[in-house]
Amino acid sequence: MLHIMTSEPEQQIGVGTQDAFQRLWTPHRMAYIQGENKPTGPGADDGCPFCSIPAKSDEDGLIVKRGEQVYAVLNLYPYNGGHLMVVPYRHVADYTDLTEPETAELAELTKQAMTALRTASGAHGFNIGMNQGTVAGAGIAAHLHQHIVPRWGGDTNFMPVVGHTKVLPQLLADTRKMLAEAWPA
């Protein structure tokens, strides 16, 4: 059913006190909020999603690029469209515990991800980083992962600032396909 926006707020029954706000429902976020697929412990066999993703097909795992030591995967709960993570295959928590080949390939796939995001979506800039440890904000602290978040001039609007909500214009499967096709050789 096609819903055409009007200038009048739609009356919604059961959403609490009537006000001038329209609601953007994001029920898929409840999986993240409730910790679905979150590891039960620090070991590789404790339900670590970063250990299980490589066993899936690229499409099912949202893998954009596989390397020898690390892989690039879309974030299931992205901050922006195209939000990637570069993850070592080996279950390791701390950056200082990476081997030299892992460190080198993590850096190379990060550079390639930036190139692919610029090519595919015209990203103007990037936030790149790792949260090392739970106290630093790591959602899955037991398996290191580097975030690559593309940014565009004007991409911060009222939704994330006031509504604490991101609006993503593309399905993750479509984003994965677009970035895989734009990935440098």
N, CA, C and O of each residue as an XYZ file, in Angstrom:
740
protein
N       0.827     -1.164      0.000
C       0.000      0.000      0.000
C       0.878      1.235      0.000
O       1.781      1.340      0.830
N       0.645      2.160     -0.891
C       1.410      3.386     -1.004
C       0.820      4.435     -0.084
O      -0.384      4.691     -0.120
N       1.659      5.041      0.739
C       1.201      6.089      1.647
C       1.806      7.401      1.183
O       3.029      7.533      1.139
N       0.988      8.356      0.841
C       1.459      9.654      0.385
C       1.474     10.598      1.579
O       0.485     10.728      2.301
N       2.625     11.259      1.774
C       2.766     12.188      2.889
C       1.908     13.423      2.647
O       1.849     13.938      1.531
N       1.260     13.883      3.673
C       0.485     15.124      3.615
C       1.059     16.079      4.636
O       1.908     15.697      5.442
N       0.606     17.306      4.610
C       1.109     18.286      5.570
C       0.492     18.089      6.948
O       1.003     18.625      7.932
N      -0.574     17.347      7.036
C      -1.226     17.083      8.310
C      -0.677     15.797      8.922
O      -0.572     14.783      8.233
N      -0.323     15.828     10.214
C       0.140     14.586     10.849
C      -0.970     13.532     10.837
O      -2.146     13.840     11.033
N      -0.576     12.318     10.609
C      -1.528     11.211     10.594
C      -1.926     10.873     12.028
O      -1.066     10.762     12.901
N      -3.214     10.711     12.271
C      -3.701     10.314     13.596
C      -3.301      8.864     13.821
O      -3.656      8.000     13.020
N      -2.578      8.584     14.882
C      -2.162      7.226     15.196
C      -2.741      6.843     16.546
O      -2.504      7.509     17.554
N      -3.484      5.787     16.548
C      -4.117      5.304     17.770
C      -3.096      4.457     18.538
O      -2.412      3.615     17.957
N      -3.005      4.692     19.837
C      -2.183      3.822     20.669
C      -0.723      4.201     20.766
O       0.071      3.392     21.245
N      -0.324      5.394     20.336
C       1.087      5.767     20.422
C       1.379      6.696     21.582
O       2.478      7.241     21.683
N       0.419      6.880     22.445
C       0.625      7.761     23.585
C      -0.084      9.081     23.375
O      -1.046      9.172     22.613
N       0.394     10.084     24.049
C      -0.224     11.406     23.967
C      -0.092     11.960     22.561
O       0.987     11.947     21.969
N      -1.205     12.448     22.039
C      -1.188     13.001     20.687
C      -0.287     14.232     20.663
O      -0.368     15.085     21.547
N       0.557     14.318     19.662
C       1.425     15.478     19.491
C       1.639     15.684     17.992
O       1.017     15.000     17.179
N       2.488     16.594     17.631
C       2.706     16.918     16.225
C       3.766     16.034     15.573
O       4.058     16.201     14.389
N       4.346     15.098     16.323
C       5.396     14.262     15.778
C       4.838     13.086     14.995
O       3.848     12.476     15.399
N       5.471     12.772     13.882
C       5.166     11.539     13.185
C       6.160     10.504     13.691
O       7.236     10.860     14.173
N       5.815      9.240     13.588
C       6.658      8.177     14.117
C       7.340      7.425     12.977
O       6.724      7.111     11.959
N       8.609      7.149     13.172
C       9.351      6.300     12.254
C       9.643      5.018     13.026
O      10.479      5.008     13.929
N       8.962      3.953     12.675
C       9.101      2.693     13.384
C      10.297      1.932     12.835
O      10.417      1.758     11.622
N      11.182      1.478     13.714
C      12.353      0.695     13.324
C      12.431     -0.564     14.184
O      13.357     -0.716     14.980
N      11.457     -1.471     14.024
C      11.440     -2.659     14.886
C      12.652     -3.569     14.705
O      12.984     -4.333     15.611
N      13.319     -3.503     13.548
C      14.507     -4.344     13.344
C      15.618     -3.999     14.322
O      16.481     -4.840     14.574
N      15.631     -2.784     14.889
C      16.650     -2.373     15.837
C      16.526     -3.102     17.176
O      17.480     -3.127     17.953
N      15.357     -3.698     17.454
C      15.184     -4.413     18.722
C      16.151     -5.580     18.837
O      16.577     -5.920     19.941
N      16.504     -6.195     17.722
C      17.476     -7.295     17.761
C      18.794     -6.798     18.344
O      19.399     -7.477     19.174
N      19.240     -5.626     17.919
C      20.478     -5.044     18.431
C      20.330     -4.652     19.896
O      21.192     -4.962     20.718
N      19.240     -3.972     20.217
C      18.997     -3.507     21.581
C      18.951     -4.674     22.555
O      19.474     -4.579     23.665
N      18.329     -5.771     22.145
C      18.192     -6.937     23.026
C      19.400     -7.870     22.973
O      19.417     -8.898     23.649
N      20.408     -7.521     22.176
C      21.635     -8.300     22.152
C      21.565     -9.574     21.329
O      22.343    -10.500     21.563
N      20.645     -9.642     20.365
C      20.544    -10.826     19.516
C      21.873    -11.054     18.791
O      22.488    -10.108     18.297
N      22.307    -12.301     18.731
C      23.554    -12.707     18.092
C      24.794    -12.138     18.773
O      25.873    -12.138     18.181
N      24.662    -11.655     20.001
C      25.809    -11.170     20.745
C      26.496    -12.368     21.398
O      25.820    -13.263     21.907
N      27.815    -12.396     21.390
C      28.524    -13.533     22.001
C      28.151    -13.714     23.464
O      27.849    -12.754     24.171
N      28.180    -14.975     23.901
C      27.869    -15.278     25.293
C      29.117    -15.242     26.168
O      29.018    -15.282     27.395
N      30.290    -15.167     25.543
C      31.546    -15.123     26.278
C      32.664    -14.645     25.374
O      32.417    -14.271     24.228
N      33.893    -14.651     25.876
C      35.015    -14.087     25.123
C      35.648    -15.020     24.087
O      36.437    -14.569     23.257
N      35.316    -16.305     24.123
C      35.961    -17.253     23.219
C      35.353    -17.279     21.826
O      34.225    -16.834     21.612
N      36.116    -17.803     20.893
C      35.652    -17.911     19.505
C      34.432    -18.816     19.391
O      33.618    -18.648     18.484
N      34.300    -19.776     20.305
C      33.163    -20.707     20.275
C      31.986    -20.244     21.132
O      31.055    -21.009     21.383
N      32.031    -18.995     21.577
C      30.970    -18.456     22.428
C      29.945    -17.644     21.637
O      29.347    -16.705     22.164
N      29.750    -18.006     20.385
C      28.750    -17.332     19.570
C      29.232    -16.063     18.905
O      28.421    -15.188     18.603
N      30.519    -15.933     18.666
C      31.069    -14.729     18.035
C      30.594    -14.624     16.586
O      30.910    -15.498     15.778
N      29.843    -13.576     16.236
C      29.375    -13.448     14.859
C      30.520    -13.238     13.875
O      30.425    -13.664     12.724
N      31.600    -12.589     14.307
C      32.723    -12.351     13.397
C      33.476    -13.641     13.064
O      34.180    -13.707     12.056
N      33.330    -14.661     13.906
C      33.915    -15.969     13.601
C      33.008    -16.786     12.688
O      33.495    -17.605     11.908
N      31.699    -16.575     12.773
C      30.768    -17.365     11.960
C      30.483    -16.753     10.592
O      30.127    -17.481      9.665
N      30.626    -15.464     10.443
C      30.325    -14.799      9.164
C      31.132    -15.377      8.004
O      30.551    -15.623      6.947
N      32.441    -15.607      8.141
C      33.211    -16.101      6.990
C      32.752    -17.451      6.439
O      33.055    -17.772      5.290
N      32.034    -18.242      7.224
C      31.528    -19.537      6.747
C      30.314    -19.371      5.840
O      29.919    -20.316      5.157
N      29.724    -18.190      5.828
C      28.545    -17.924      5.001
C      28.963    -17.472      3.611
O      30.122    -17.125      3.383
N      28.013    -17.476      2.686
C      28.278    -16.897      1.378
C      28.464    -15.395      1.556
O      28.038    -14.825      2.561
N      29.096    -14.763      0.587
C      29.287    -13.318      0.677
C      27.950    -12.603      0.824
O      27.827    -11.660      1.606
N      26.951    -13.053      0.073
C      25.639    -12.405      0.116
C      24.972    -12.590      1.477
O      24.451    -11.628      2.041
N      24.980    -13.792      2.003
C      24.331    -14.065      3.295
C      25.082    -13.421      4.460
O      24.462    -12.986      5.430
N      26.405    -13.359      4.371
C      27.208    -12.768      5.437
C      27.432    -11.279      5.275
O      28.038    -10.647      6.140
N      26.948    -10.702      4.167
C      27.161     -9.293      3.834
C      28.642     -8.958      3.703
O      29.071     -7.842      3.998
N      29.420     -9.952      3.253
C      30.857     -9.753      3.046
C      31.067     -9.049      1.721
O      30.544     -9.462      0.686
N      31.847     -7.974      1.773
C      32.136     -7.191      0.571
C      33.439     -7.653     -0.066
O      33.547     -7.708     -1.291
N      34.436     -7.989      0.764
C      35.740     -8.413      0.253
C      36.380     -9.374      1.238
O      36.369     -9.145      2.448
N      36.942    -10.459      0.703
C      37.700    -11.414      1.517
C      39.179    -11.275      1.186
O      39.567    -11.269      0.018
N      39.996    -11.163      2.223
C      41.436    -11.170      2.055
C      41.993    -12.468      2.611
O      41.240    -13.388      2.933
N      43.297    -12.541      2.723
C      43.958    -13.728      3.297
C      43.847    -13.745      4.822
O      43.637    -14.800      5.420
N      43.988    -12.570      5.450
C      44.027    -12.455      6.912
C      42.768    -11.809      7.505
O      42.395    -12.080      8.647
N      42.124    -10.952      6.708
C      40.981    -10.175      7.178
C      39.913    -10.123      6.098
O      40.161    -10.479      4.946
N      38.720     -9.675      6.480
C      37.643     -9.501      5.511
C      36.893     -8.206      5.818
O      36.935     -7.699      6.939
N      36.205     -7.678      4.798
C      35.390     -6.475      4.959
C      33.926     -6.878      4.893
O      33.518     -7.607      3.989
N      33.137     -6.406      5.848
C      31.736     -6.802      5.970
C      30.910     -5.568      6.311
O      31.387     -4.668      7.001
N      29.671     -5.526      5.827
C      28.768     -4.445      6.197
C      28.333     -4.604      7.648
O      28.160     -5.722      8.134
N      28.162     -3.502      8.322
C      27.638     -3.505      9.676
C      26.133     -3.725      9.609
O      25.443     -3.031      8.863
N      25.613     -4.680     10.376
C      24.172     -4.946     10.410
C      23.377     -3.786     10.995
O      22.196     -3.625     10.689
N      24.016     -2.984     11.831
C      23.360     -1.858     12.487
C      24.165     -0.589     12.187
O      24.801     -0.028     13.079
N      24.134     -0.141     10.927
C      25.044      0.924     10.475
C      24.716      2.307     11.010
O      23.558      2.646     11.255
N      25.769      3.095     11.185
C      25.621      4.507     11.526
C      25.228      5.306     10.288
O      24.490      6.287     10.391
N      25.708      4.901      9.140
C      25.404      5.520      7.852
C      25.359      4.422      6.804
O      25.913      3.343      7.015
N      24.713      4.680      5.687
C      24.720      3.729      4.584
C      26.156      3.458      4.148
O      26.948      4.389      4.003
N      26.491      2.197      3.942
C      27.847      1.829      3.534
C      28.804      1.592      4.685
O      29.990      1.360      4.448
N      28.333      1.642      5.929
C      29.178      1.432      7.103
C      29.761      0.017      7.063
O      29.041     -0.973      7.193
N      31.066     -0.050      6.883
C      31.793     -1.320      6.798
C      32.617     -1.558      8.051
O      32.884     -0.645      8.832
N      33.012     -2.818      8.218
C      33.998     -3.165      9.236
C      35.034     -4.068      8.577
O      34.697     -4.918      7.753
N      36.294     -3.876      8.945
C      37.364     -4.769      8.522
C      37.718     -5.612      9.745
O      38.029     -5.087     10.815
N      37.663     -6.931      9.560
C      37.725     -7.862     10.685
C      38.763     -8.954     10.401
O      38.756     -9.529      9.313
N      39.653     -9.253     11.354
C      40.543    -10.395     11.151
C      39.750    -11.701     11.253
O      38.794    -11.794     12.022
N      40.149    -12.696     10.479
C      39.512    -14.010     10.604
C      39.797    -14.597     11.984
O      38.939    -15.241     12.589
N      41.005    -14.366     12.467
C      41.422    -14.909     13.761
C      40.697    -14.176     14.877
O      40.581    -12.951     14.850
N      40.214    -14.917     15.847
C      39.514    -14.361     17.009
C      40.551    -13.729     17.933
O      41.205    -14.421     18.713
N      40.694    -12.417     17.838
C      41.666    -11.672     18.634
C      41.010    -10.367     19.078
O      40.318     -9.718     18.294
N      41.227     -9.989     20.327
C      40.541     -8.821     20.879
C      41.334     -7.531     20.767
O      40.746     -6.471     20.553
N      42.628     -7.588     20.903
C      43.426     -6.377     21.037
C      44.279     -6.108     19.798
O      44.892     -7.017     19.238
N      44.306     -4.865     19.393
C      45.071     -4.458     18.206
C      46.544     -4.838     18.325
O      47.172     -5.204     17.332
N      47.091     -4.755     19.521
C      48.510     -5.074     19.706
C      48.800     -6.559     19.545
O      49.962     -6.950     19.435
N      47.764     -7.393     19.529
C      47.950     -8.836     19.354
C      47.861     -9.276     17.895
O      48.033    -10.459     17.602
N      47.596     -8.347     16.974
C      47.580     -8.713     15.552
C      48.991     -9.049     15.091
O      49.965     -8.474     15.575
N      49.091     -9.975     14.161
C      50.382    -10.282     13.541
C      50.696     -9.183     12.525
O      49.820     -8.396     12.170
N      51.916     -9.131     12.070
C      52.296     -8.138     11.043
C      51.472     -8.319      9.767
O      50.987     -7.329      9.220
N      51.297     -9.560      9.271
C      50.453     -9.712      8.073
C      48.999     -9.279      8.289
O      48.384     -8.705      7.390
N      48.445     -9.552      9.483
C      47.080     -9.107      9.779
C      46.996     -7.581      9.806
O      46.066     -6.993      9.255
N      47.971     -6.950     10.450
C      47.995     -5.488     10.540
C      48.093     -4.871      9.152
O      47.375     -3.923      8.836
N      48.983     -5.409      8.323
C      49.174     -4.871      6.979
C      47.914     -5.028      6.128
O      47.522     -4.100      5.420
N      47.285     -6.189      6.195
C      46.095     -6.401      5.375
C      44.902     -5.612      5.905
O      44.071     -5.157      5.119
N      44.802     -5.444      7.213
C      43.739     -4.613      7.772
C      43.868     -3.184      7.236
O      42.872     -2.565      6.861
N      45.095     -2.668      7.203
C      45.323     -1.319      6.666
C      44.999     -1.263      5.170
O      44.385     -0.302      4.708
N      45.402     -2.273      4.422
C      45.158     -2.282      2.974
C      43.664     -2.378      2.654
O      43.181     -1.664      1.775
N      42.931     -3.240      3.345
C      41.489     -3.332      3.090
C      40.762     -2.063      3.533
O      39.729     -1.715      2.960
N      41.279     -1.378      4.528
C      40.691     -0.093      4.923
C      40.856      0.915      3.789
O      39.909      1.629      3.460
N      42.023      0.982      3.196
C      42.251      1.878      2.061
C      41.347      1.501      0.882
O      40.769      2.374      0.234
N      41.230      0.207      0.610
C      40.376     -0.244     -0.490
C      38.911      0.073     -0.218
O      38.173      0.437     -1.134
N      38.487     -0.063      1.036
C      37.099      0.251      1.401
C      36.811      1.725      1.149
O      35.748      2.069      0.632
N      37.742      2.593      1.507
C      37.567      4.024      1.265
C      37.427      4.300     -0.233
O      36.573      5.083     -0.647
N      38.267      3.656     -1.039
C      38.195      3.834     -2.486
C      36.858      3.354     -3.024
O      36.229      4.039     -3.831
N      36.416      2.173     -2.578
C      35.135      1.623     -3.045
C      33.972      2.528     -2.641
O      33.062      2.752     -3.438
N      33.990      3.045     -1.426
C      32.913      3.913     -0.963
C      32.895      5.237     -1.724
O      31.824      5.765     -2.024
N      34.059      5.768     -2.034
C      34.106      6.995     -2.843
C      33.568      6.730     -4.246
O      32.807      7.530     -4.790
N      33.970      5.597     -4.827
C      33.528      5.253     -6.184
C      32.028      4.991     -6.229
O      31.331      5.505     -7.104
N      31.532      4.197     -5.293
C      30.136      3.765     -5.331
C      29.155      4.824     -4.851
O      28.038      4.912     -5.360
N      29.565      5.630     -3.875
C      28.588      6.533     -3.263
C      29.037      7.974     -3.147
O      28.298      8.810     -2.626
N      30.230      8.279     -3.620
C      30.708      9.656     -3.565
C      30.945     10.165     -2.153
O      30.747     11.350     -1.889
N      31.367      9.291     -1.235
C      31.617      9.709      0.149
C      32.605     10.874      0.166
O      33.608     10.862     -0.547
N      32.306     11.881      0.993
C      33.164     13.064      1.119
C      34.243     12.887      2.182
O      35.294     13.523      2.110
N      33.993     12.042      3.151
C      34.920     11.825      4.253
C      34.579     10.537      4.972
O      33.654      9.824      4.582
N      35.329     10.239      6.026
C      35.155      8.967      6.742
C      35.434      9.137      8.228
O      36.264      9.952      8.630
N      34.736      8.363      9.026
C      35.121      8.112     10.406
C      35.676      6.692     10.400
O      34.997      5.752      9.987
N      36.908      6.546     10.858
C      37.559      5.232     10.887
C      38.087      5.010     12.294
O      38.758      5.875     12.858
N      37.782      3.843     12.861
C      38.305      3.587     14.187
C      37.862      2.277     14.793
O      37.007      1.568     14.263
N      38.482      1.980     15.935
C      38.194      0.769     16.698
C      37.855      1.157     18.124
O      38.439      2.088     18.679
N      36.929      0.457     18.704
C      36.626      0.591     20.120
C      37.265     -0.612     20.802
O      36.791     -1.738     20.653
N      38.309     -0.381     21.528
C      39.061     -1.449     22.166
C      38.580     -1.653     23.596
O      38.924     -0.876     24.487
N      37.789     -2.693     23.815
C      37.275     -3.006     25.137
C      35.857     -2.498     25.321
O      35.442     -1.529     24.686
N      35.132     -3.152     26.183
C      33.743     -2.793     26.464
C      33.629     -1.370     26.989
O      32.715     -0.642     26.602
N      34.552     -0.960     27.872
C      34.487      0.386     28.430
C      34.730      1.455     27.377
O      34.366      2.613     27.579
N      35.336      1.086     26.265
C      35.581      2.032     25.167
C      34.442      2.034     24.148
O      34.495      2.756     23.152
N      33.411      1.222     24.402
C      32.253      1.227     23.524
C      32.163      0.066     22.553
O      31.281      0.056     21.695
N      33.052     -0.913     22.665
C      32.999     -2.057     21.755
C      31.771     -2.903     22.063
O      31.601     -3.375     23.187
N      30.915     -3.093     21.059
C      29.745     -3.948     21.218
C      30.136     -5.413     21.288
O      29.509     -6.196     22.002
N      31.163     -5.780     20.553
C      31.715     -7.136     20.587
C      33.210     -6.968     20.843
O      34.008     -6.920     19.906
N      33.575     -6.882     22.101
C      34.949     -6.564     22.490
C      35.919     -7.713     22.268
O      37.118     -7.480     22.116
N      35.434     -8.940     22.244
C      36.312    -10.101     22.162
C      36.902    -10.323     20.770
O      37.863    -11.078     20.629
N      36.345     -9.677     19.735
C      36.850     -9.856     18.369
C      37.031     -8.478     17.743
O      36.065     -7.788     17.417
N      38.278     -8.104     17.588
C      38.634     -6.806     17.036
C      37.934     -6.558     15.700
O      37.798     -7.474     14.889
N      37.495     -5.338     15.474
C      36.918     -4.942     14.193
C      37.077     -3.431     14.042
O      36.847     -2.667     14.979
N      37.470     -3.027     12.855
C      37.667     -1.606     12.573
C      36.492     -1.085     11.765
O      36.132     -1.657     10.736
N      35.895      0.003     12.235
C      34.753      0.615     11.560
C      35.225      1.601     10.500
O      36.185      2.343     10.709
N      34.544      1.599      9.369
C      34.755      2.579      8.308
C      33.375      3.129      7.985
O      32.555      2.455      7.361
N      33.130      4.357      8.415
C      31.815      4.980      8.263
C      31.936      6.120      7.258
O      32.608      7.115      7.530
N      31.288      5.984      6.091
C      31.344      7.074      5.114
C      30.515      8.266      5.577
O      29.501      8.104      6.257
N      30.958      9.463      5.202
C      30.257     10.691      5.571
C      30.112     11.573      4.333
O      30.927     11.534      3.412
N      29.049     12.365      4.347
C      28.768     13.303      3.266
C      28.451     14.651      3.881
O      27.889     14.729      4.973
N      28.814     15.715      3.173
C      28.450     17.045      3.636
C      26.946     17.131      3.817
O      26.190     16.798      2.905
N      26.509     17.571      4.980
C      25.084     17.692      5.241
C      24.405     16.399      5.642
O      23.177     16.365      5.723
N      25.157     15.317      5.901
C      24.493     14.052      6.240
C      23.959     14.032      7.672
O      23.199     13.130      8.026
N      24.332     14.989      8.486
C      23.761     15.076      9.816
C      22.561     16.004      9.743
O      22.699     17.208      9.525
N      21.405     15.436      9.926
C      20.188     16.225      9.883
C      19.435     16.029     11.188
O      20.007     15.531     12.158
N      18.196     16.401     11.231
C      17.441     16.335     12.477
C      17.217     14.909     12.969
O      17.055     14.707     14.172
N      17.201     13.918     12.087
C      16.882     12.555     12.536
C      17.875     12.029     13.571
O      17.441     11.612     14.644
N      19.198     12.027     13.307
C      20.096     11.510     14.337
C      20.267     12.455     15.519
O      20.481     12.008     16.646
N      20.173     13.755     15.270
C      20.413     14.720     16.336
C      19.232     14.786     17.298
O      19.414     14.706     18.512
N      18.026     14.931     16.761
C      16.838     15.080     17.598
C      16.155     13.735     17.835
O      15.762     13.411     18.956
N      16.021     12.959     16.759
C      15.270     11.713     16.844
C      16.088     10.496     17.210
O      15.527      9.418     17.403
N      17.422     10.640     17.313
C      18.305      9.512     17.616
C      18.013      8.334     16.693
O      17.990      7.179     17.117
N      17.789      8.657     15.414
C      17.438      7.652     14.413
C      18.186      7.953     13.134
O      18.271      9.110     12.722
N      18.732      6.925     12.498
C      19.357      7.066     11.184
C      18.387      6.564     10.135
O      17.726      5.544     10.325
N      18.306      7.274      9.043
C      17.494      6.845      7.921
C      18.445      6.319      6.858
O      19.288      7.058      6.350
N      18.309      5.045      6.525
C      19.181      4.418      5.543
C      18.397      4.206      4.259
O      17.355      3.552      4.274
N      18.884      4.751      3.146
C      18.100      4.741      1.917
C      18.201      3.471      1.094
O      17.556      3.367      0.051
N      18.994      2.501      1.536
C      19.223      1.326      0.704
C      19.282      0.074      1.569
O      19.780      0.110      2.694
N      18.769     -1.035      1.037
C      18.850     -2.312      1.742
C      20.301     -2.761      1.821
O      21.088     -2.480      0.917
N      20.662     -3.459      2.901
C      22.044     -3.895      3.080
C      22.518     -4.790      1.939
O      23.666     -4.672      1.510
N      21.671     -5.674      1.442
C      22.065     -6.562      0.339
C      22.412     -5.753     -0.908
O      23.354     -6.094     -1.623
N      21.669     -4.696     -1.172
C      21.953     -3.841     -2.326
C      23.233     -3.043     -2.118
O      24.008     -2.854     -3.055
N      23.457     -2.578     -0.897
C      24.693     -1.860     -0.581
C      25.893     -2.787     -0.733
O      26.917     -2.388     -1.288
N      25.776     -4.036     -0.241
C      26.876     -4.999     -0.366
C      27.236     -5.219     -1.813
O      28.414     -5.201     -2.168
N      26.232     -5.430     -2.666
C      26.458     -5.674     -4.093
C      27.127     -4.467     -4.751
O      28.070     -4.627     -5.526
N      26.648     -3.270     -4.449
C      27.194     -2.054     -5.032
C      28.659     -1.873     -4.645
O      29.484     -1.527     -5.491
N      28.991     -2.105     -3.368
C      30.374     -1.923     -2.916
C      31.289     -3.029     -3.444
O      32.441     -2.769     -3.790
N      30.782     -4.258     -3.506
C      31.601     -5.351     -4.047
C      31.962     -5.067     -5.498
O      33.083     -5.339     -5.928
N      31.012     -4.518     -6.253
C      31.278     -4.196     -7.661
C      32.239     -3.023     -7.804
O      32.959     -2.939     -8.799
N      32.266     -2.115     -6.826
C      33.139     -0.942     -6.888
C      34.493     -1.194     -6.238
O      35.373     -0.336     -6.304
N      34.680     -2.359     -5.609
C      35.922     -2.639     -4.881
C      37.100     -2.639     -5.852
O      37.024     -3.267     -6.908
N      38.186     -1.948     -5.514
C      39.348     -1.914     -6.424
C      39.998     -3.289     -6.550
O      40.003     -4.080     -5.606
N      40.536     -3.552     -7.715
C      41.161     -4.864     -7.991
C      42.473     -5.018     -7.265
O      43.127     -6.054     -7.385
